[in-house]
Coordinates of C-alpha atoms in Angstrom, one line a residue:
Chain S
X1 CA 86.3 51.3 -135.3
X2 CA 89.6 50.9 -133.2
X3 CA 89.7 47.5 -131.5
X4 CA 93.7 47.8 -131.9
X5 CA 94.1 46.4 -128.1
X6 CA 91.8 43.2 -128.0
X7 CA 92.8 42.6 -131.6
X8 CA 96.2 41.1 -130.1
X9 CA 94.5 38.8 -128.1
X10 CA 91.5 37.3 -130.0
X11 CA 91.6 33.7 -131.0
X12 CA 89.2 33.5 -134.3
X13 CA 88.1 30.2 -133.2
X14 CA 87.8 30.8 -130.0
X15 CA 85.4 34.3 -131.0
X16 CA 83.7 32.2 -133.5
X17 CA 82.6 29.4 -130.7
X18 CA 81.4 32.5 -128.8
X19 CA 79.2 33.7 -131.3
X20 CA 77.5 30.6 -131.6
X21 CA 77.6 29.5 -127.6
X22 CA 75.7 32.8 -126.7
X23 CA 73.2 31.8 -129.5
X24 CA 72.4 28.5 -128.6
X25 CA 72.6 28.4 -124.5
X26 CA 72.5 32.1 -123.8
X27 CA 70.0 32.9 -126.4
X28 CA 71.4 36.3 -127.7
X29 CA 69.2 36.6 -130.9
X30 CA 72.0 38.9 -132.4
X31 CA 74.9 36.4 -132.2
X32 CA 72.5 35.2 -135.3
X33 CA 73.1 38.3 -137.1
X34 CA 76.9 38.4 -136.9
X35 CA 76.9 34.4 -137.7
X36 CA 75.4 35.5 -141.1
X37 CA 77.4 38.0 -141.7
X38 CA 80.3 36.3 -141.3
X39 CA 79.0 33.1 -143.6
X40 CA 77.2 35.7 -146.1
X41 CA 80.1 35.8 -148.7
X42 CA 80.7 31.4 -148.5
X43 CA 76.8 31.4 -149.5
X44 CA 77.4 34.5 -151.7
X45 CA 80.2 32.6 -153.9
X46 CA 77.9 29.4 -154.3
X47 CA 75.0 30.9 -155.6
X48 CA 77.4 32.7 -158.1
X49 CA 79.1 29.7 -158.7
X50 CA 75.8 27.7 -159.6
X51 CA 74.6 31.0 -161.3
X52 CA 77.7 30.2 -164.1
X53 CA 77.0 26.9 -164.5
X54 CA 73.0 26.8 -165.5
X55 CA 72.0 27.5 -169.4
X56 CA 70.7 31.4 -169.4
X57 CA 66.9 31.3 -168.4
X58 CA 66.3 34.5 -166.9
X59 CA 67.7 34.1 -163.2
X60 CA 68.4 36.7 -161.7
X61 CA 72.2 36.4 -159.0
X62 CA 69.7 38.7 -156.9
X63 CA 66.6 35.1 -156.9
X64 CA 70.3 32.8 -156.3
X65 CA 71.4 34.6 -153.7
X66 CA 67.9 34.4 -151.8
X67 CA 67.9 30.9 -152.0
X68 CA 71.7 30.8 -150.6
X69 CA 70.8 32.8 -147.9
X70 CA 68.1 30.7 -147.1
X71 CA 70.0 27.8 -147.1
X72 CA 72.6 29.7 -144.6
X73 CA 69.5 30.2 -142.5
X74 CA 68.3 27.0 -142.6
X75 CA 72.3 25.6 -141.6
X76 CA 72.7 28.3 -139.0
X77 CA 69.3 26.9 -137.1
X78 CA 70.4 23.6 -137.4
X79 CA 74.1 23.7 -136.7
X80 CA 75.3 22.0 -134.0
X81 CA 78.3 23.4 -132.8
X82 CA 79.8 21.3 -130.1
X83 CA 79.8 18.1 -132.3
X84 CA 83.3 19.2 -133.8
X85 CA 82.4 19.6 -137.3
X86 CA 83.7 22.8 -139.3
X87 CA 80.4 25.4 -140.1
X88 CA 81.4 26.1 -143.6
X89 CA 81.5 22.5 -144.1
X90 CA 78.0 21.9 -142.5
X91 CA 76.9 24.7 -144.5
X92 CA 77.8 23.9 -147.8
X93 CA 75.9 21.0 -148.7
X94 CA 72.6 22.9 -147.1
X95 CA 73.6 26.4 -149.2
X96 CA 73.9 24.3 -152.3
X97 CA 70.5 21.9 -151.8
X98 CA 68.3 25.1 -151.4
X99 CA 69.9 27.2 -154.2
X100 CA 69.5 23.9 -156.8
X101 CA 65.6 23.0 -155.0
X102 CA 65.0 27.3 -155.4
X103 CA 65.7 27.7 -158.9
X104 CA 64.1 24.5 -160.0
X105 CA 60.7 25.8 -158.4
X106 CA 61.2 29.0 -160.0
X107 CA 59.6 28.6 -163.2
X108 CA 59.8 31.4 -166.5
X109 CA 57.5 33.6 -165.5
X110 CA 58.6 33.9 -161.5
X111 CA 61.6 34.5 -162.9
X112 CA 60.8 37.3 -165.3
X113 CA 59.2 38.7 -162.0
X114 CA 63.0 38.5 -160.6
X115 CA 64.3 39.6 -157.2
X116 CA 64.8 43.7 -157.3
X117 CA 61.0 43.9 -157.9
X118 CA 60.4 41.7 -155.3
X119 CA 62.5 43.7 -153.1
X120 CA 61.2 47.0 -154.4
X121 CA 57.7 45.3 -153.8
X122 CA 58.5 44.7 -150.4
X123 CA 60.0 48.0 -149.4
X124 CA 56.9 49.9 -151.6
X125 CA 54.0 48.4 -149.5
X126 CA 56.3 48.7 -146.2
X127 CA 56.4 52.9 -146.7
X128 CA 53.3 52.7 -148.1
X129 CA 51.1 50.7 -144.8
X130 CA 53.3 53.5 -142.5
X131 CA 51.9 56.2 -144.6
X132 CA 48.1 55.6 -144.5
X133 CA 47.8 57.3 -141.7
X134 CA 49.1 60.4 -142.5
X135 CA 46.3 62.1 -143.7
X136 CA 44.6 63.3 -147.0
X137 CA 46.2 61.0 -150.2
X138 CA 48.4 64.1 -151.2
X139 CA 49.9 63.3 -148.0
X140 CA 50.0 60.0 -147.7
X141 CA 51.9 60.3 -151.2
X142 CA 54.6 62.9 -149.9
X143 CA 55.4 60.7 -147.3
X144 CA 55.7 57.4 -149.2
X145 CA 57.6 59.3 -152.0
X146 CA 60.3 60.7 -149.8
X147 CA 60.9 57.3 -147.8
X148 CA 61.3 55.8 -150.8
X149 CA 64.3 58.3 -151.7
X150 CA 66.2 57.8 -148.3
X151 CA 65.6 53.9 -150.1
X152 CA 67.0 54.5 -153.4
X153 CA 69.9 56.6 -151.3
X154 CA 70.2 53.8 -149.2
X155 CA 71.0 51.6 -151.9
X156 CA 73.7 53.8 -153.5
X157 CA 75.6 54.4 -149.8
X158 CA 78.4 51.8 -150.5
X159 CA 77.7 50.5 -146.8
X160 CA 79.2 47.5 -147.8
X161 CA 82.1 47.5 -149.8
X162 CA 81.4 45.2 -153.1
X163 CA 83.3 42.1 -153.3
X164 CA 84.7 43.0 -156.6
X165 CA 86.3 46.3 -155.0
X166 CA 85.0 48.4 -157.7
X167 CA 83.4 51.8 -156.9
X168 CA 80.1 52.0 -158.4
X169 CA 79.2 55.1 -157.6
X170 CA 77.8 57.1 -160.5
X171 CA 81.2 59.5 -161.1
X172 CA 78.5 62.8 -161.5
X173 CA 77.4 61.9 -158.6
X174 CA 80.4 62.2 -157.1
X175 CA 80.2 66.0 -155.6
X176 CA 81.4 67.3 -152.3
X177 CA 77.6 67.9 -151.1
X178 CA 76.3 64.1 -152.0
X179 CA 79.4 62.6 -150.7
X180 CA 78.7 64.7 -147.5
X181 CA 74.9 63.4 -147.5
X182 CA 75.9 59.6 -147.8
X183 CA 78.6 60.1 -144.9
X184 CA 75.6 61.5 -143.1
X185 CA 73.3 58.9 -143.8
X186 CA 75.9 56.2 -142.6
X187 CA 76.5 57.8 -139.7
X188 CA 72.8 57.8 -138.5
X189 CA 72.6 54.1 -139.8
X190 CA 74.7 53.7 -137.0
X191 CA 72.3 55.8 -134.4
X192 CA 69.4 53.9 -135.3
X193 CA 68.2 51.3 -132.3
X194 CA 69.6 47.9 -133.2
X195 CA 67.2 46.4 -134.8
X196 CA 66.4 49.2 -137.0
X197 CA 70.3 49.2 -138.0
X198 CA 70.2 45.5 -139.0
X199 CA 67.5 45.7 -141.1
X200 CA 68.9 48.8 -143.1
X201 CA 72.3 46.9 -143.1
X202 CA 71.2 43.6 -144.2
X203 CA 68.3 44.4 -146.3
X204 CA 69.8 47.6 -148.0
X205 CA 73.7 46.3 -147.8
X206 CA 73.2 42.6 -148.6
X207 CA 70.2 42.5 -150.5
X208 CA 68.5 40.3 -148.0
X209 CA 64.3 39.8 -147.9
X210 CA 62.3 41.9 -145.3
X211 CA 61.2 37.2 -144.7
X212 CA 65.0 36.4 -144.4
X213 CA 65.5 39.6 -142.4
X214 CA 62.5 38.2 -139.8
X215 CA 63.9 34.8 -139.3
X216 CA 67.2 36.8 -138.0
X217 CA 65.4 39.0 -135.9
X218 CA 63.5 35.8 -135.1
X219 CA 60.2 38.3 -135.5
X220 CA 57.3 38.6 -138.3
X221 CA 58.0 39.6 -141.8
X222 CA 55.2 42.3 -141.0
X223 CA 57.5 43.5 -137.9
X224 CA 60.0 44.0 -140.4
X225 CA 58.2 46.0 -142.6
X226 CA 57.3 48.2 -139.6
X227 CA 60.4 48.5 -138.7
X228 CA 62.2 49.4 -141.9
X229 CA 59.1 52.1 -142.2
X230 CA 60.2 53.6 -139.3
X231 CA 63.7 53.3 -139.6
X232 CA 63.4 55.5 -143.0
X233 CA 61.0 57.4 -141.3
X234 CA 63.8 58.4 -138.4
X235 CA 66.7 58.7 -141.4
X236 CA 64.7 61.5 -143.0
X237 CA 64.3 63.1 -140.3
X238 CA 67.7 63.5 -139.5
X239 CA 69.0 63.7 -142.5
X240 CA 66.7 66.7 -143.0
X241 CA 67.9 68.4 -139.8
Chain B
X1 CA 82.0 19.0 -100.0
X2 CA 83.7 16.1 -100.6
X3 CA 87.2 17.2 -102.6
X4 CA 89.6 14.9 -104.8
X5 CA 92.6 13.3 -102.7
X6 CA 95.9 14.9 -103.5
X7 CA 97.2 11.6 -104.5
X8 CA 94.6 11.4 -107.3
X9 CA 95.0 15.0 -108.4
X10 CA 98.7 14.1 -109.0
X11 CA 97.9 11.1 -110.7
X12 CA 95.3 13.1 -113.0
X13 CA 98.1 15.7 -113.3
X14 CA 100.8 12.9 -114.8
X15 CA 98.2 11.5 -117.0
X16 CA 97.7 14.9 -118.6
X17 CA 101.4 15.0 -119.9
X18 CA 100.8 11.8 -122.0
X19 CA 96.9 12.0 -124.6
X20 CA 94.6 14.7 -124.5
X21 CA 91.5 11.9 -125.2
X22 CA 93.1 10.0 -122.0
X23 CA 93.2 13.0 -119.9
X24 CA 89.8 14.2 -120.6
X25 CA 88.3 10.5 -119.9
X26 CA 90.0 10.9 -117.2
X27 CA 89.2 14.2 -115.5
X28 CA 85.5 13.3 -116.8
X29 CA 85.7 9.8 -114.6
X30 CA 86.9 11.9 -111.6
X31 CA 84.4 14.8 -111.8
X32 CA 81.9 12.0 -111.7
X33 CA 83.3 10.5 -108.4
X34 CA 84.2 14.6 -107.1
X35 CA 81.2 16.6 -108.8
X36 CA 82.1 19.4 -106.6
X37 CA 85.6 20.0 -107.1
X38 CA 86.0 22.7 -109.0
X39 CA 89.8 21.9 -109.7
X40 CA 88.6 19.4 -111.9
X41 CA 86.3 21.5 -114.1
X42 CA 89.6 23.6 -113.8
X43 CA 91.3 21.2 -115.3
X44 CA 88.9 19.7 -117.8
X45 CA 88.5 23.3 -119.3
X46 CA 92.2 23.6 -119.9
X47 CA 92.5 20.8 -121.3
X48 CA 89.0 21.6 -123.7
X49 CA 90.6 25.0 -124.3
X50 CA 94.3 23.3 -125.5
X51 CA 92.0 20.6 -127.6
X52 CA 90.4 23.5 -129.4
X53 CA 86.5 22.6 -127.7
X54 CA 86.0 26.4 -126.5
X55 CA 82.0 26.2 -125.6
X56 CA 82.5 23.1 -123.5
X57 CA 85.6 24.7 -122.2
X58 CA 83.9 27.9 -121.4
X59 CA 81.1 25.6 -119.3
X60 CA 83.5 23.8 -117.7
X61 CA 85.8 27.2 -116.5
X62 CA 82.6 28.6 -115.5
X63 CA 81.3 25.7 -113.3
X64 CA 84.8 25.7 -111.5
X65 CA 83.9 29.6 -110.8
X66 CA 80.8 28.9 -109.7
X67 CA 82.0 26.2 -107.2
X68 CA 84.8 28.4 -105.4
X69 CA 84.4 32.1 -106.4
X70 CA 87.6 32.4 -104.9
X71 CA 89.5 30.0 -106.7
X72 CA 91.6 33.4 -108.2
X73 CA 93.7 31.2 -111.0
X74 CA 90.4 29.5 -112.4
X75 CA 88.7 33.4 -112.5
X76 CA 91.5 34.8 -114.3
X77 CA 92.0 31.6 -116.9
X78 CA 88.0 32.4 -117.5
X79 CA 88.1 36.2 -118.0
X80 CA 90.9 35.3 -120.3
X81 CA 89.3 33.6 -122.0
X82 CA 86.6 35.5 -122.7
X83 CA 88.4 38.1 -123.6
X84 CA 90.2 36.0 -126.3
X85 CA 87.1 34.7 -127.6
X86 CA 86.3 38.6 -128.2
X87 CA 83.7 39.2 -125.1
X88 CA 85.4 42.3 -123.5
X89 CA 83.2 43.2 -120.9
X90 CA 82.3 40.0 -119.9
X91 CA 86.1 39.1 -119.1
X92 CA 85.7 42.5 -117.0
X93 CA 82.9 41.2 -115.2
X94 CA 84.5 38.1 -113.8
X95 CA 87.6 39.7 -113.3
X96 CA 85.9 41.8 -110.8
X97 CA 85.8 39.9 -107.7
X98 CA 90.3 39.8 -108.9
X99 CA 90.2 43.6 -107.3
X100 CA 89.6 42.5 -103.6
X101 CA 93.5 40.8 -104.0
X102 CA 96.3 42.4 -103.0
X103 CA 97.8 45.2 -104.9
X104 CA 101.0 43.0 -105.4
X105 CA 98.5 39.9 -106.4
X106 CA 99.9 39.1 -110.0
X107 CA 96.3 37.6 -110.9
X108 CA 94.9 41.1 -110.2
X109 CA 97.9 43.3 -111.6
X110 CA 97.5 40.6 -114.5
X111 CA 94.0 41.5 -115.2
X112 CA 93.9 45.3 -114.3
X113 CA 96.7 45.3 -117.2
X114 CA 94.4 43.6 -119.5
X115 CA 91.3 45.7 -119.0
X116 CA 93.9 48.6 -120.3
X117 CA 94.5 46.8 -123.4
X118 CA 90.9 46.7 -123.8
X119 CA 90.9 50.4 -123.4
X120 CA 94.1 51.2 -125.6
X121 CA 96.3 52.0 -123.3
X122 CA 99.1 50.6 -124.1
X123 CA 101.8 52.1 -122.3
X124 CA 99.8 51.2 -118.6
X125 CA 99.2 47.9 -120.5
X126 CA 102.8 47.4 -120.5
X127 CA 103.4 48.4 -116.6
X128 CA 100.7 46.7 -115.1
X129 CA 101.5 43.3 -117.1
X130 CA 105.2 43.6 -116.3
X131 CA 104.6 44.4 -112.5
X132 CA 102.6 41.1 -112.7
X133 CA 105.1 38.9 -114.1
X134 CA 108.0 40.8 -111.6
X135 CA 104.9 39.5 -108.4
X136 CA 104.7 36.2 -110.2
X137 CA 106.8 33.4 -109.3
X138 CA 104.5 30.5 -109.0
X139 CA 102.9 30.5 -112.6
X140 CA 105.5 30.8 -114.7
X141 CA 103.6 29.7 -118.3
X142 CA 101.8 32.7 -117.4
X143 CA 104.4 35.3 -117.5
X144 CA 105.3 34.1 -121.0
X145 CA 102.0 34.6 -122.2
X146 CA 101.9 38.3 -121.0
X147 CA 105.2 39.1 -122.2
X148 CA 103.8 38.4 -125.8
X149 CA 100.8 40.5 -125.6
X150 CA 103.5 43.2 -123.7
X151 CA 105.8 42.8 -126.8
X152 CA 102.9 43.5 -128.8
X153 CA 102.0 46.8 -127.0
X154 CA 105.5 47.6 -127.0
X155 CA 105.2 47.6 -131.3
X156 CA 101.8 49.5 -131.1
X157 CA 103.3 52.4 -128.4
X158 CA 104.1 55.2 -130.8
X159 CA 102.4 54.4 -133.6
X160 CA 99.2 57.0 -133.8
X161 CA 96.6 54.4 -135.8
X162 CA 98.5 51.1 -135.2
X163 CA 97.1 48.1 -137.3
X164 CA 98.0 45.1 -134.1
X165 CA 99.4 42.4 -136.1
X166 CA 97.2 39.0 -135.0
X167 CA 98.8 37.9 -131.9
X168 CA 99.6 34.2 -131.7
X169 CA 97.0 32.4 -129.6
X170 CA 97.8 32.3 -126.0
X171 CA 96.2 29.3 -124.5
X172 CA 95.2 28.5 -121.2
X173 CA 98.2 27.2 -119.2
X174 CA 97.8 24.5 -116.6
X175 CA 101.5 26.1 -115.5
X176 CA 101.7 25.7 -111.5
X177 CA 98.2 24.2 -110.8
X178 CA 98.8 22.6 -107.7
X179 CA 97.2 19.8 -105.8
X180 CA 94.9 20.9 -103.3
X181 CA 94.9 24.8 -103.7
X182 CA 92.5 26.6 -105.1
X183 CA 93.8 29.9 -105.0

């Protein structure tokens, strides 16, 4: 994206007091977005950080960074942003209460049930309630089976660059056709209405729950299932064009 | 409409020079006796802006606006700062009303030369911002704000997929702000 020319002018605090000034007294539900966006990696670093520091019991970064975000969540709705104090700040102390109260109600066997099947839970019975209606069950099994490979692709699209810079991409993988497909793919991320695109990005690129997802959107977790049916739905369809 | 006496203004205007909190009491004291001048909200969002309190700024450069739509200085100074805060089309928006000024206006050559920059185009960036600050005589703060973002199209001319280097912030600037005028 070339922003080259208002680049020169922008004032970070200045954009950042917009963000939250068009959240609070203009009510733009997607300033919300981009305020967690920019806070994801300070919650990110503190659930890694308390991740280090507890004795090895079977969580998960994936159930740590959860409760982070939760906590970001829970800052970002309660933030008050003309009182002067610094976000991160504010932040902080709220990331950190909800990641130490999160993994102390998550006992052994929540834990052995840890965050990726949640997640894979979640996106399963999302494909799966779009797919009832699509006829006899051979159907209704095609269609869940190749929503949940634009998933799996979706997870391996590098939409968001990992923190640690590596490139995780499986190197056999790495052919001209399957790059081709995952430029593709991007691309129509992009296309998708904007809600549909935040979902994908947030839920696919930050590993963030279809519940967390809602409370952005400031809609249902069951809208967000919808929504991330159809969004696959609409990728598939392109992508197959 | 009852308007603040020139003799105040100035007084408000000396106090400025001296502490940021004093000034702000201040202007806030005044636009409780003046709720309607909107050289006041002018002046308390400048002073916000320059104290680093950009959505009570942002209210207060809007509310001077919405008082005298053709208070040109206060329009520009809030489509600025829009656009610095990174809302683009919202700075076009209340620049609009700039484009029923006279060509030679430097307010309006001022802003048509930053919707350019918005638009990449540096080169009629450059003209339109110098032709501005050539019109300009009364604002001078001004002109040395738009000859830094002009030096910085001046380094991006040329150069196919420029990276802009981060600008130094150019704040609001009280500058000529006279007593009594409101454009």
């Amino acid at each position: 994206m070339t922003r080259v020319g208002l680049d020169i002018v922008l004032v970070p605090p200045r954009v950042e007091a917009s963000l939250w000034r068009r959240l609070r007294f203009e009510r733009e539900i997607r300033c919300r977005e981009q305020l967690f966006s920019r806070y994801r990696n300070l919650a990110r670093g503190l659930a890694v950080r308390q991740l280090r520091r507890r004795p090895d019991n079977g969580i998960e970064l994936g159930d740590m960074e959860q409760f982070a975000y939760e906590g970001l969540l829970h800052a970002i709705d309660r933030y008050d942003p003309v009182r002067g104090v610094p976000f991160g700040a504010f932040a902080r102390r709220r990331i950190l209460g909800c990641i130490i109260d999160g993994a102390a109600r998550l006992n052994e066997l929540d834990a052995q049930y840890g965050y990726r099947r949640k997640m894979a839970s979640e996106r399963l019975a999302s494909v799966a309630d779009a797919a009832t209606g699509a006829g006899d069950t051979l159907a209704v099994l095609t269609e869940m089976v190749s929503s949940m490979a634009i998933g799996v692709m979706l997870d391996d699209t590098g939409m968001i660059e990992r923190e640690d810079g590596a490139d995780h991409r499986p190197s056999a993988y790495e052919s001209l056709a399957w790059r081709q497909l995952h430029g593709k793919l991007r691309s129509e991320i992009e296309r998708l209405p904007e809600r549909e695109a935040m979902i994908i990005r947030q839920h696919y690129g930050n590993g963030v729950s279809f519940r967390q997802v809602a409370q952005l959107l400031g809609v249902t977790p069951g809208r967000v299932s919808q929504l991330h049916a159809k969004a696959l739905r609409t990728l598939r369809r392109r992508i197959g064009e | 409409m009852t308007q603040c006496p020139d003799d105040e203004m100035q007084q408000l205007l000396g106090a400025m020079q001296v502490q940021t909190d004093d000034a702000i009491v201040l202007t806030e004291k005044m636009i409780d006796a003046y709720p309607e001048d909107a050289r006041l909200h002018f002046l308390r969002g400048s002073i916000l802006a320059g104290a680093g309190r950009p959505i009570e700024a942002h209210a207060s450069l809007s509310r001077a606006v919405a008082l005298a739509p053709d208070f040109a200085l206060a329009r520009f100074q809030l489509g600025f700062f829009e656009l610095t805060s990174g809302e683009a089309q919202r700075a076009l928006a209340t620049w609009e009303p700039l484009g029923a000024l006279p060509d030679t206006a430097y307010l309006r050559r001022f802003a048509e030369g930053l919707a350019h920059l918005i638009r990449n185009e540096f080169v009629e960036t450059v003209l339109a911002l110098r032709s501005g600050i050539d019109a300009n005589e009364e604002n001078l703060p001004l002109n040395n704000d738009m000859q830094l973002i002009i030096d910085e199209c001046e380094g991006l001319i040329g150069r196919p997929s420029a990276e802009a280097d981060e600008a130094s912030a150019t704040s609001l600037l009280l500058g000529q702000f006279g007593p009594g005028r409101t454009h």
